Amino acid sequence: MALTIGSLLALSFVISLIALLFLIWGITGGQFDVDQRDANIIFTADDAVNHKDRDHRFDTEAAGIDEVSRGPVRVLIASAILWLVLGSIFGLISSLKMHWPDLLDQWAPLTFGRLRTLHLNAVAYGWSSLGSLAAVMWLIPRIFHTPLRFPRLPLYGAVIWNAGLAAGLIAIALGWTDGLEWLEIPWQIDGALAVGGALFAIPLIASALSRQVNHIYVSGWYFIAALCWFPVLFIIANFPYVHSGAEQAAVNWWFAHNVLGLWLTPLGVGIAYYFIPKIIGKPIYSYSLSLVGFWGLALFYSQVGIHHLIGGPVPTWLVNVSIVHSVMMFLPVIAVAVNQHVTMVNNLWALRDSYPLRFVWLGALMYTAASLQGSVEALRSVNTIAHFTHYTVGHAHLGVYGFVAFVLFGFVYEVGPRLVGRPWPWPALIPLHYWLVLVGFAIYFVALTVGGWLQGKVMLDALRPFADSVTLLKPYLEARSLGGTLMTLGHFIFAFHVAALFMQRAPQTLARTAA
Amino acid sequence: MNRVFPLAILALAILAFATLVLVVAPGLQVGAVGPTPGLQPYTAQQLRGRDQYVSLGCVYCHSQQPRSLAQAPDSDRGWGRAAVASDYYYDRPHLLGTMRSGPDLFNIGARLPSQGWQLTHLYQPRAIAPWSIMPAYPFLFVHKDKAETGDVVVALTQNYAPKSGVIVARPEALDLVAYLQGLKHDQPPPASAPRDAGYDRGAER
């Protein structure tokens, strides 16, 4: 054992040395130079001139450059929203079942253990992933100043990914699952998602290589890294017959946290890094700080996963590694927060004008909150209470819903009209969606945070029966269902509005625009 | 940053390093430990029951990893001693779980060994514990006019029993119960088996 650990330490030392050499080479070669002026590459000549006029205006310059990517982006947005609606229904029924346990209990596919899994997979791999990929495909021409290369690949990618996910969900509903949280889709089907992911990575890298600006904008760093990471992660974690037992649990949580930290998070942060300054019309606060945020995320987020096994049957050193890295996440999170929020706070007027900006910035704000909360939650003293409770469920939704979904709502509202060349048919539905999901999610999060904490306290009290931890949760679970209902309603309105925008006939809208 | 490949390679190198620390290293350390002495492999029926447990998603509400008394009163609740890595030797997929909407089940076979209790509880948890929010699994049972030879009849109180006939366990329910009855991890843990000892002051492992 001492030999194994010793050789691993030696190996990690060698790898650190190589990384250090890489870094020195990069710095001397100017690879890591960023200049505040580079932050301006997302703006076009007429940007930042007249912000108020810009809303819903179709950008003719972008029209030419978007010609080839418009199709894939539409397909990706449409399928993402379909998964959002389905995933919300699964989630809402799961939530109802936690306080009405006899609801829909006659058929195995509708049992809680399967519906909850359908919910997670539909919203994580359907809505969040495909929605983010839509944003990536839309932003590629904007940050690289060149049309999307291989524009048919994302279309194939979308088809393969959607088919794989649909097959995976049907398998789960019928009881065929790999049985690991976040990895339930049977490995025989997983290949589709890995191939699909690669089909998005190729156009991104090809477009980056043939870009018409020297600098790669910060969003591009996150996108390139995320699309390189995902296929690797997904294949390693799903490779069958390699792991079992406690060791498999470590692999499971290495993956499950990386799919958040190295996939959804960099995509969401990258999207926010584009839209916040773009909508405001002013560059981000400190462009060089974004380097710290990016490399910090890569270094620290990749090793936090085992904080899901604190107190569990895995080596102490392993748990400690993840706790330390979880706390180190403060660094990149604060770097991103300073960049995005200072930019926003200096331009608060813009929030009044733009619902897309409200969505994106609120999402960025919830990213900061979820990350800081997550770092604290990894501390042993806090984890003892919060682990195994609904507190963690609240936290997970603050990250994946509060952050990723909000950023994506903002993205769809911002680009929808530019995508089809028509304004939103019923602009009043946008604030309605905004307030429904905001109020709904506030109820959701507060209920689970308070209820989960109390649940954890009761479970730690040897003098109180386990049943107390169940009965005390009931009102909080009901409140969660209420919040979830409002969120789901908001999603229905969102889906309806996007469908109306996409399917609207052009002549009608010309009249509307003229009026 | 103005180059695509250095960026991508460095990003992948960082992931490779994380994989080394979080996947390969624990794999080597945990993989070197055999099963806890005295731990029995699952029988064919228990494995079928375990498949039911996996397929119905029991893991989303029930953990299988009691913690040490230094951290939490798990063993006071009858959930068993703190689990060590070697207790999971035969587990594929692992079912450690991350949620305790229901109690930990790592020693349910020792705590509630009765087949009858488990069957009634699976058919309708609220027939036993009115406060329970566990789903009922009526599809693991079949309603018959009259029990045939070899049928295992579920004992039910009047308010949950059918108006006529009996509720009989399907093989799936019997398998699942056999798995639950086999969940006993009371063997003394080997000293070399890893476990997060971060809460046990002065007991560094």
XYZ file of C-alpha atoms in Angstrom:
720
model
C 0.000 0.000 0.000
C 2.758 2.418 0.973
C 4.385 1.619 -2.342
C 1.223 2.378 -4.307
C 0.650 5.666 -2.557
C 4.312 6.536 -2.865
C 4.376 5.857 -6.590
C 1.184 7.845 -7.060
C 2.679 10.768 -5.222
C 5.753 10.529 -7.432
C 3.575 10.376 -10.513
C 1.527 13.388 -9.474
C 4.794 15.234 -8.816
C 5.984 14.456 -12.338
C 2.663 15.556 -13.790
C 2.770 18.802 -11.838
C 6.286 19.416 -13.139
C 5.150 18.846 -16.720
C 2.188 21.151 -16.180
C 4.526 23.763 -14.739
C 6.790 23.507 -17.800
C 3.720 23.873 -19.985
C 2.734 26.955 -18.047
C 6.202 28.516 -18.333
C 6.242 27.782 -22.044
C 2.782 29.272 -22.370
C 3.668 32.436 -20.473
C 6.938 33.026 -22.301
C 5.225 32.435 -25.607
C 2.504 34.913 -24.753
C -0.165 32.225 -24.810
C -1.753 33.466 -21.632
C -1.585 37.172 -22.307
C -4.913 38.777 -21.985
C -5.485 42.424 -22.524
C -8.485 44.379 -21.335
C -9.001 45.385 -24.962
C -9.542 41.728 -25.848
C -12.770 41.910 -23.882
C -14.193 44.088 -26.640
C -14.157 41.500 -29.386
C -17.766 40.544 -28.709
C -19.017 43.944 -29.793
C -19.820 45.035 -33.308
C -19.313 48.558 -34.552
C -22.829 49.742 -33.768
C -23.007 48.048 -30.364
C -22.934 50.081 -27.190
C -24.103 53.069 -29.103
C -27.782 52.980 -28.482
C -28.703 50.209 -26.137
C -32.392 50.965 -25.735
C -32.942 50.851 -29.438
C -31.292 47.507 -29.773
C -33.910 45.252 -28.185
C -35.506 42.904 -30.683
C -33.684 44.580 -33.518
C -32.496 42.115 -36.094
C -28.787 42.372 -36.576
C -28.170 42.326 -40.314
C -24.453 41.903 -39.973
C -24.944 38.831 -37.907
C -27.514 37.562 -40.373
C -24.900 36.712 -42.961
C -22.603 35.037 -40.500
C -25.435 33.086 -38.862
C -26.812 31.642 -42.052
C -25.363 28.167 -41.530
C -25.677 27.912 -37.755
C -29.284 29.059 -37.524
C -30.716 25.623 -38.330
C -28.744 23.659 -35.714
C -29.442 26.297 -33.064
C -33.190 26.122 -33.732
C -33.211 22.353 -33.532
C -31.189 22.398 -30.321
C -33.393 25.016 -28.647
C -36.577 23.213 -29.670
C -35.416 19.836 -28.390
C -33.980 21.326 -25.193
C -37.329 22.910 -24.389
C -39.166 19.694 -25.123
C -36.980 17.957 -22.509
C -37.545 20.840 -20.109
C -41.305 20.391 -20.321
C -41.091 16.608 -19.958
C -38.513 16.861 -17.190
C -40.640 19.371 -15.287
C -43.643 17.060 -15.419
C -41.538 14.139 -14.156
C -40.097 16.335 -11.430
C -43.429 17.701 -10.337
C -45.041 14.267 -10.059
C -42.003 13.015 -8.116
C -42.375 15.947 -5.753
C -46.091 15.313 -5.256
C -45.387 11.672 -4.518
C -43.209 12.651 -1.567
C -46.248 13.909 0.318
C -48.966 11.934 -1.480
C -47.160 8.582 -1.574
C -50.128 6.650 -2.913
C -50.418 8.804 -6.029
C -50.016 6.813 -9.288
C -48.633 3.696 -7.608
C -50.124 1.020 -9.850
C -47.513 0.975 -12.595
C -43.768 0.460 -12.142
C -42.642 3.184 -14.634
C -44.489 5.743 -12.504
C -42.908 4.751 -9.192
C -40.904 7.481 -7.451
C -37.517 5.828 -7.981
C -37.997 5.846 -11.748
C -39.803 9.181 -12.224
C -37.174 10.994 -10.196
C -34.473 9.446 -12.367
C -36.343 10.390 -15.541
C -36.562 13.932 -14.217
C -32.829 14.169 -13.536
C -31.777 12.732 -16.867
C -34.280 14.757 -18.889
C -33.289 18.085 -17.362
C -29.536 17.416 -17.078
C -28.800 15.727 -20.397
C -31.808 17.094 -22.273
C -32.649 20.643 -21.283
C -29.412 21.858 -19.676
C -26.963 20.146 -22.021
C -28.760 20.718 -25.309
C -29.795 24.243 -24.329
C -26.185 25.087 -23.511
C -25.009 23.512 -26.752
C -27.509 25.687 -28.631
C -25.911 28.711 -27.004
C -22.418 27.473 -27.861
C -23.344 26.983 -31.518
C -24.951 30.431 -31.582
C -21.964 32.110 -29.967
C -19.237 30.455 -32.036
C -19.574 32.887 -34.988
C -19.825 35.832 -32.578
C -16.684 35.170 -30.579
C -14.630 33.841 -33.509
C -15.974 36.300 -36.114
C -16.416 33.560 -38.662
C -19.288 31.276 -39.705
C -19.656 27.943 -37.930
C -17.516 25.259 -39.549
C -19.019 21.833 -40.324
C -22.517 23.179 -39.664
C -24.141 19.843 -40.420
C -22.327 18.052 -37.605
C -24.282 19.764 -34.808
C -27.476 18.709 -36.581
C -26.348 15.085 -36.636
C -25.142 15.533 -33.069
C -28.560 16.789 -31.997
C -30.311 13.871 -33.684
C -27.981 11.274 -32.170
C -28.012 12.868 -28.732
C -31.807 13.167 -28.684
C -32.260 9.610 -29.893
C -29.820 8.316 -27.269
C -31.485 10.274 -24.505
C -34.981 9.179 -25.538
C -33.844 5.559 -25.639
C -32.157 6.008 -22.262
C -35.279 7.430 -20.650
C -37.451 4.643 -22.042
C -34.962 2.110 -20.688
C -35.022 3.727 -17.238
C -38.822 3.852 -17.223
C -38.908 0.141 -18.003
C -36.415 -0.612 -15.248
C -33.266 -1.060 -17.316
C -30.650 1.111 -15.623
C -26.956 1.083 -14.764
C -28.073 1.984 -11.259
C -25.547 4.754 -10.581
C -26.768 8.254 -9.873
C -26.197 10.536 -12.911
C -25.117 7.451 -14.907
C -28.411 5.609 -15.075
C -28.686 5.501 -18.851
C -27.539 1.971 -19.807
C -23.973 1.975 -21.068
C -25.094 0.264 -24.270
C -26.969 3.500 -25.083
C -24.408 5.931 -23.640
C -22.262 5.748 -26.776
C -24.859 7.920 -28.513
C -24.306 10.765 -26.050
C -20.528 10.481 -26.270
C -20.623 10.519 -30.090
C -23.176 13.332 -30.051
C -20.946 15.345 -27.731
C -17.964 14.833 -30.030
C -20.029 16.027 -33.023
C -20.443 19.364 -31.241
C -16.776 19.548 -30.267
C -15.492 19.229 -33.857
C -17.287 22.314 -35.270
C -16.283 24.307 -32.192
C -12.593 23.455 -32.519
C -12.615 23.842 -36.299
C -14.263 27.258 -36.055
C -11.823 28.283 -33.337
C -8.903 27.283 -35.556
C -10.179 29.316 -38.489
C -11.303 32.328 -36.470
C -10.892 35.833 -37.822
C -9.684 37.377 -34.561
C -6.384 36.664 -32.888
C -7.777 36.326 -29.395
C -10.107 33.624 -28.071
C -12.743 35.341 -25.947
C -13.171 33.982 -22.396
C -16.444 32.214 -23.269
C -14.473 30.295 -25.872
C -12.037 28.961 -23.242
C -14.886 27.550 -21.238
C -16.624 26.077 -24.285
C -13.497 24.439 -25.702
C -12.562 22.962 -22.339
C -16.094 21.728 -21.598
C -16.485 20.046 -24.972
C -13.109 18.347 -24.612
C -13.932 17.226 -21.084
C -17.412 15.841 -21.597
C -16.742 12.934 -23.986
C -13.718 11.877 -21.905
C -15.634 12.020 -18.632
C -18.648 10.305 -20.025
C -16.725 7.441 -21.588
C -14.496 6.784 -18.555
C -17.410 6.854 -16.128
C -19.652 4.645 -18.229
C -17.061 2.072 -19.190
C -18.638 -1.162 -17.992
C -17.195 -3.984 -15.862
C -14.226 -2.018 -14.573
C -15.345 -0.859 -11.150
C -17.406 -2.246 -8.305
C -18.130 -1.633 -4.657
C -16.769 1.338 -2.740
C -14.305 2.115 -5.515
C -17.195 2.439 -7.962
C -18.793 4.934 -5.586
C -15.677 7.095 -5.886
C -15.855 6.898 -9.694
C -19.580 7.614 -9.561
C -19.114 10.845 -7.616
C -16.001 11.863 -9.489
C -18.210 11.819 -12.573
C -21.398 13.168 -11.058
C -19.715 16.257 -9.739
C -17.634 16.718 -12.861
C -20.693 16.637 -15.068
C -21.724 19.726 -13.124
C -18.295 21.239 -12.611
C -16.650 20.490 -15.944
C -19.684 20.381 -18.213
C -22.751 22.395 -17.192
C -20.823 24.975 -15.160
C -18.259 26.023 -17.786
C -20.994 26.132 -20.422
C -23.221 28.284 -18.220
C -20.394 30.541 -17.059
C -19.205 30.955 -20.647
C -22.684 31.912 -21.816
C -23.052 34.434 -18.989
C -19.591 35.841 -19.801
C -20.887 36.674 -23.250
C -24.408 37.912 -22.612
C -23.883 40.095 -19.538
C -21.407 42.471 -21.210
C -23.030 42.101 -24.628
C -26.506 43.106 -23.517
C -25.184 45.933 -21.340
C -22.900 47.075 -24.134
C -19.825 47.421 -21.898
C -16.914 44.975 -21.531
C -16.442 42.891 -18.399
C -14.801 44.514 -15.417
C -11.382 42.861 -15.373
C -10.515 40.674 -18.268
C -7.284 39.282 -16.778
C -9.180 38.141 -13.694
C -11.153 35.802 -15.932
C -7.935 33.760 -16.385
C -7.906 32.997 -12.650
C -11.550 32.011 -12.815
C -11.023 29.646 -15.705
C -7.886 27.806 -14.610
C -9.043 27.758 -11.010
C -12.239 26.043 -12.086
C -10.316 23.467 -14.094
C -7.850 22.718 -11.292
C -10.166 22.674 -8.304
C -13.577 21.671 -9.620
C -12.176 18.478 -11.142
C -11.374 17.061 -7.690
C -14.346 17.918 -5.491
C -16.545 14.878 -6.190
C -15.725 12.767 -3.139
C -17.320 15.315 -0.811
C -20.452 13.252 -1.578
C -18.896 10.374 0.378
C -17.802 12.203 3.539
C -17.966 9.764 6.449
C -18.304 6.899 3.968
C -16.313 3.758 3.185
C -13.552 5.420 1.164
C -10.023 6.388 2.260
C -9.749 9.417 4.533
C -7.123 11.065 2.332
C -9.461 10.886 -0.648
C -12.262 12.633 1.211
C -9.814 15.254 2.458
C -8.561 15.924 -1.080
C -12.107 16.682 -2.194
C -12.906 18.832 0.832
C -9.774 20.927 0.281
C -10.573 21.388 -3.402
C -14.177 22.248 -2.592
C -12.989 25.057 -0.362
C -10.421 26.162 -2.961
C -13.363 26.706 -5.319
C -13.869 29.996 -3.495
C -11.023 31.355 -5.617
C -12.367 30.889 -9.164
C -15.916 31.565 -8.026
C -14.975 34.909 -6.528
C -12.938 35.773 -9.636
C -15.947 35.114 -11.885
C -18.270 36.853 -9.448
C -16.165 40.021 -9.359
C -16.014 40.084 -13.128
C -19.676 39.500 -13.819
C -21.334 41.231 -10.892
C -19.197 44.359 -10.837
C -19.917 44.783 -14.535
C -23.599 44.429 -13.743
C -23.681 46.623 -10.656
C -21.980 49.416 -12.590
C -24.773 49.242 -15.143
C -27.864 48.412 -13.135
C -30.018 50.585 -15.396
C -29.779 47.867 -18.049
C -31.803 45.433 -15.914
C -34.870 47.594 -16.323
C -34.760 47.309 -20.074
C -33.911 43.710 -20.612
C -35.577 40.576 -19.285
C -32.923 38.421 -20.971
C -30.325 40.265 -18.930
C -32.356 39.764 -15.755
C -32.455 36.028 -16.392
C -28.772 35.740 -17.247
C -27.514 37.911 -14.440
C -29.765 36.307 -11.842
C -28.431 32.984 -13.110
C -24.857 34.235 -12.677
C -25.746 35.443 -9.196
C -27.154 32.045 -8.291
C -23.996 30.430 -9.637
C -22.005 32.469 -7.145
C -24.425 31.589 -4.361
C -24.590 27.879 -5.208
C -20.818 27.612 -5.431
C -20.133 29.366 -2.142
C -22.847 27.269 -0.515
C -21.314 24.126 -2.003
C -17.860 24.967 -0.628
C -19.286 25.439 2.852
C -21.422 22.315 2.530
C -18.276 20.260 1.945
C -16.916 21.161 5.390
C -17.163 18.159 7.669
C -19.213 19.890 10.351
C -21.794 21.189 7.866
C -21.812 18.050 5.755
C -22.731 15.862 8.726
C -26.019 17.760 8.980
C -26.736 18.490 5.318
C -25.736 15.174 3.756
C -28.529 12.628 3.152
C -31.175 15.391 3.403
C -33.295 17.613 1.179
C -30.888 20.453 1.924
C -28.640 18.943 -0.739
C -31.542 18.710 -3.167
C -32.159 22.431 -2.664
C -28.473 23.145 -3.256
C -28.383 21.031 -6.423
C -31.342 22.941 -7.816
C -29.756 26.283 -6.950
C -26.887 25.256 -9.213
C -28.572 23.445 -12.047
C -31.842 25.361 -12.067
C -31.072 28.741 -10.502
C -27.870 29.080 -12.450
C -27.940 27.009 -15.652
C -31.662 27.147 -16.432
C -31.907 30.883 -15.730
C -28.931 31.635 -17.961
C -30.510 29.522 -20.702
C -33.895 31.253 -20.354
C -32.079 34.560 -20.848
C -30.181 33.185 -23.819
C -33.361 31.989 -25.567
C -35.165 35.276 -24.956
C -32.199 37.287 -26.184
C -31.490 35.353 -29.371
C -34.966 34.075 -30.287
C -35.911 37.135 -32.362
C -32.460 37.266 -33.969
C -32.730 33.622 -34.831
C -35.967 33.892 -36.780
C -35.955 37.562 -37.713
C -39.230 38.287 -35.929
C -40.056 39.758 -32.526
C -41.594 37.753 -29.689
C -45.305 37.417 -30.482
C -46.476 38.176 -26.929
C -43.767 40.117 -25.072
C -45.912 40.225 -21.920
C -45.419 36.488 -21.489
C -41.720 37.046 -20.777
C -42.211 38.854 -17.443
C -44.938 36.343 -16.590
C -42.482 33.473 -17.088
C -39.829 35.395 -15.186
C -41.953 35.989 -12.100
C -43.461 32.502 -12.082
C -40.102 30.750 -12.085
C -38.482 33.284 -9.774
C -41.191 33.100 -7.109
C -41.628 29.362 -7.638
C -37.944 28.710 -7.246
C -37.644 30.961 -4.195
C -40.357 28.886 -2.497
C -38.697 25.684 -3.661
C -35.250 26.615 -2.411
C -36.222 28.109 0.937
C -38.524 25.175 1.730
C -35.908 22.518 1.023
C -33.073 24.432 2.662
C -34.949 24.979 5.916
C -36.715 21.614 5.870
C -33.551 19.736 4.914
C -31.532 21.360 7.674
C -34.163 20.444 10.293
C -34.312 16.918 8.852
C -30.546 16.624 9.287
C -30.672 17.888 12.872
C -33.339 15.345 13.801
C -31.426 12.470 12.212
C -28.386 13.402 14.305
C -30.398 13.397 17.512
C -30.242 9.850 18.886
C -33.161 10.597 21.224
C -35.611 11.309 18.390
C -37.029 8.476 16.299
C -36.296 8.407 12.580
C -40.007 8.892 11.911
C -39.707 12.459 13.234
C -37.386 13.360 10.368
C -40.068 12.208 7.928
C -43.104 13.816 9.550
C -41.431 17.168 10.139
C -40.615 17.440 6.428
C -44.198 17.174 5.223
C -45.080 20.905 5.079
C -41.723 21.670 3.454
C -42.282 19.011 0.808
C -45.729 20.446 0.133
C -44.209 23.892 -0.237
C -41.678 22.402 -2.663
C -44.534 21.049 -4.766
C -46.134 24.489 -4.778
C -42.899 26.092 -5.926
C -42.395 23.339 -8.488
C -45.907 23.893 -9.845
C -45.198 27.583 -10.419
C -41.895 26.733 -12.101
C -43.593 24.155 -14.332
C -46.284 26.675 -15.294
C -43.551 29.102 -16.230
C -41.955 26.439 -18.416
C -45.245 25.762 -20.198
C -45.564 29.469 -20.999
C -41.942 29.571 -22.138
C -42.396 26.515 -24.377
C -45.612 27.902 -25.835
C -44.007 31.253 -26.553
C -40.960 29.756 -28.239
C -43.182 27.435 -30.300
C -45.283 30.435 -31.367
C -42.166 32.393 -32.315
C -40.677 29.539 -34.323
C -43.881 28.621 -36.141
C -45.194 32.111 -36.791
C -45.642 33.049 -40.436
C -43.480 35.863 -41.658
C -46.023 38.243 -43.310
C -48.058 38.620 -40.119
C -45.003 39.613 -38.196
C -43.918 42.185 -40.719
C -47.199 43.932 -40.151
C -46.697 43.659 -36.422
C -43.196 45.050 -36.578
C -44.356 47.907 -38.744
C -47.113 48.681 -36.290
C -5.096 32.951 -24.511
C -4.791 32.718 -28.221
C -4.134 29.076 -29.023
C -6.675 26.297 -29.188
C -4.490 23.237 -28.725
C -2.459 24.304 -25.679
C -5.744 25.241 -24.055
C -7.373 21.929 -24.882
C -4.323 19.858 -23.943
C -3.829 21.604 -20.614
C -7.524 21.244 -19.838
C -7.388 17.532 -20.622
C -4.158 17.121 -18.629
C -5.844 18.601 -15.580
C -8.733 16.194 -16.005
C -6.291 13.314 -16.392
C -4.609 14.316 -13.155
C -7.953 14.503 -11.356
C -8.825 11.084 -12.732
C -5.556 9.734 -11.389
C -6.279 11.065 -7.903
C -10.002 10.367 -7.717
C -10.348 7.214 -9.811
C -7.080 5.376 -10.282
C -5.544 5.857 -6.834
C -8.607 4.835 -4.798
C -9.170 2.040 -7.298
C -5.741 0.649 -6.529
C -6.043 1.118 -2.777
C -9.596 -0.183 -2.404
C -9.139 -2.859 -5.022
C -6.248 -4.312 -3.011
C -8.602 -5.124 -0.127
C -10.618 -8.326 -0.352
C -14.052 -8.924 1.145
C -14.709 -8.455 4.849
C -14.014 -11.880 6.444
C -17.307 -13.684 6.888
C -19.175 -11.606 4.258
C -21.228 -13.963 2.092
C -21.586 -13.521 -1.673
C -25.154 -12.940 -2.829
C -27.248 -15.962 -3.767
C -28.877 -16.112 -7.192
C -32.214 -15.110 -5.668
C -30.653 -12.251 -3.728
C -29.017 -10.996 -6.918
C -32.395 -11.022 -8.668
C -33.804 -9.109 -5.718
C -30.914 -6.676 -5.908
C -31.783 -6.069 -9.565
C -35.305 -5.162 -8.430
C -33.838 -2.792 -5.834
C -31.757 -1.129 -8.554
C -34.502 -1.027 -11.140
C -37.122 0.449 -8.780
C -34.678 3.123 -7.636
C -34.705 2.291 -3.912
C -31.242 3.884 -3.697
C -32.694 7.364 -4.185
C -34.217 7.313 -0.697
C -32.199 4.669 1.170
C -28.467 4.823 1.804
C -26.353 1.753 2.503
C -23.489 3.315 4.427
C -23.900 3.668 8.191
C -21.590 6.260 9.677
C -19.463 5.976 12.787
C -20.864 6.942 16.180
C -18.286 9.713 16.303
C -20.213 11.366 13.471
C -23.844 10.297 13.766
C -26.056 8.013 15.872
C -26.536 5.549 13.016
C -25.676 2.449 15.023
C -27.930 3.618 17.883
C -30.779 3.424 15.379
C -29.881 -0.178 14.644
C -28.393 0.644 11.251
C -25.141 -1.148 12.068
C -21.474 -0.352 12.594
C -19.623 2.118 10.379
C -19.240 0.637 6.904
C -15.781 -0.033 5.460
C -14.770 -0.479 1.826
C -14.444 -4.261 2.073
C -18.158 -4.562 2.978
C -18.968 -3.739 -0.645
C -16.771 -6.360 -2.229
C -19.659 -8.122 -3.994
C -21.619 -4.952 -4.863
C -22.025 -4.153 -8.552
C -23.427 -1.563 -9.039
C -22.642 0.021 -5.680
C -25.715 1.215 -3.793
C -24.215 3.578 -1.211
C -26.858 6.213 -1.840
C -26.870 9.889 -0.913
C -30.300 10.333 0.585
C -32.107 9.263 3.738
C -35.726 10.039 2.970
C -35.997 6.553 4.457
C -33.621 4.818 6.871
C -30.264 3.280 5.969
C -30.684 -0.340 4.839
C -27.171 -1.747 5.148
C -28.280 -3.983 8.023
C -31.991 -4.223 7.376
C -31.689 -8.015 7.282
C -30.548 -7.983 10.905
C -32.909 -5.224 12.047
C -36.140 -6.462 10.408
C -35.571 -10.089 9.381
C -39.234 -11.095 8.957
C -40.315 -11.948 5.416
C -43.937 -11.268 6.323
C -43.147 -7.797 7.646
C -41.171 -6.904 4.536
C -43.896 -8.145 2.164
C -46.653 -6.235 3.924
C -44.447 -3.162 4.013
C -43.666 -3.389 0.302
C -47.318 -3.888 -0.565
C -48.412 -0.927 1.535
C -45.906 0.801 3.846
C -48.683 2.741 5.564
C -50.268 -0.511 6.712
C -47.291 -0.728 9.101
C -46.103 2.850 9.556
C -48.868 5.423 9.004
C -46.292 8.237 8.829
C -44.303 6.582 6.052
C -43.929 8.336 2.680
C -42.455 5.293 0.947
C -44.190 4.312 -2.307
C -46.374 1.219 -2.284
C -45.414 -1.456 -4.796
C -48.719 -3.159 -5.626
C -47.336 -4.274 -8.992
C -45.000 -6.661 -7.180
C -48.075 -8.535 -5.943
C -51.085 -10.190 -7.464
C -54.699 -10.289 -6.302
C -56.109 -13.829 -6.287
C -59.454 -15.253 -5.256
C -57.770 -17.986 -3.326
C -54.165 -18.815 -2.500
C -52.699 -21.771 -4.375
C -50.057 -24.128 -3.062
C -46.678 -22.435 -2.828
C -48.211 -18.935 -2.789
C -46.947 -16.531 -0.162
C -49.930 -14.563 1.097
C -49.410 -11.019 2.344
C -50.760 -10.329 5.820
C -52.866 -7.173 5.769
C -55.044 -5.343 8.258
C -58.683 -4.960 7.298
C -58.426 -1.417 5.945
C -55.723 -2.415 3.454
C -56.912 -5.939 2.609
C -58.950 -6.532 -0.563
C -62.719 -6.992 -0.124
C -62.435 -10.574 -1.228
C -59.570 -12.936 -2.029
C -55.943 -12.567 -1.048
C -52.834 -10.612 -2.033
C -50.028 -12.934 -3.117
C -46.375 -11.978 -3.575
C -44.977 -12.213 -7.108
C -41.500 -13.755 -7.468
C -40.090 -10.224 -7.850
C -41.322 -9.315 -4.369
C -39.934 -12.538 -2.864
C -36.561 -11.921 -4.525
C -36.440 -8.352 -3.267
C -37.252 -9.471 0.279
C -34.592 -12.201 0.074
C -32.074 -9.486 -0.847
C -33.191 -7.269 2.036
C -33.034 -10.192 4.479
C -29.468 -10.843 3.347
C -28.319 -7.281 4.066
C -26.274 -7.933 7.201
C -22.894 -6.360 7.710
C -22.097 -7.182 11.308
C -18.804 -9.016 10.719
C -15.818 -7.350 12.425
C -14.183 -5.059 9.846
C -10.589 -5.838 8.800
C -8.158 -3.238 10.072
C -6.785 -2.603 6.588
C -10.146 -1.770 4.998
C -10.385 1.937 4.156
C -13.054 4.177 5.603
C -13.264 7.945 6.024
C -12.011 8.298 9.588
C -12.061 12.071 9.480
C -14.501 12.282 12.370
C -12.779 9.765 14.658
C -10.402 11.985 16.593
C -7.056 10.373 17.247
C -8.064 7.289 15.304
C -6.185 7.958 12.102
C -6.391 5.044 9.749
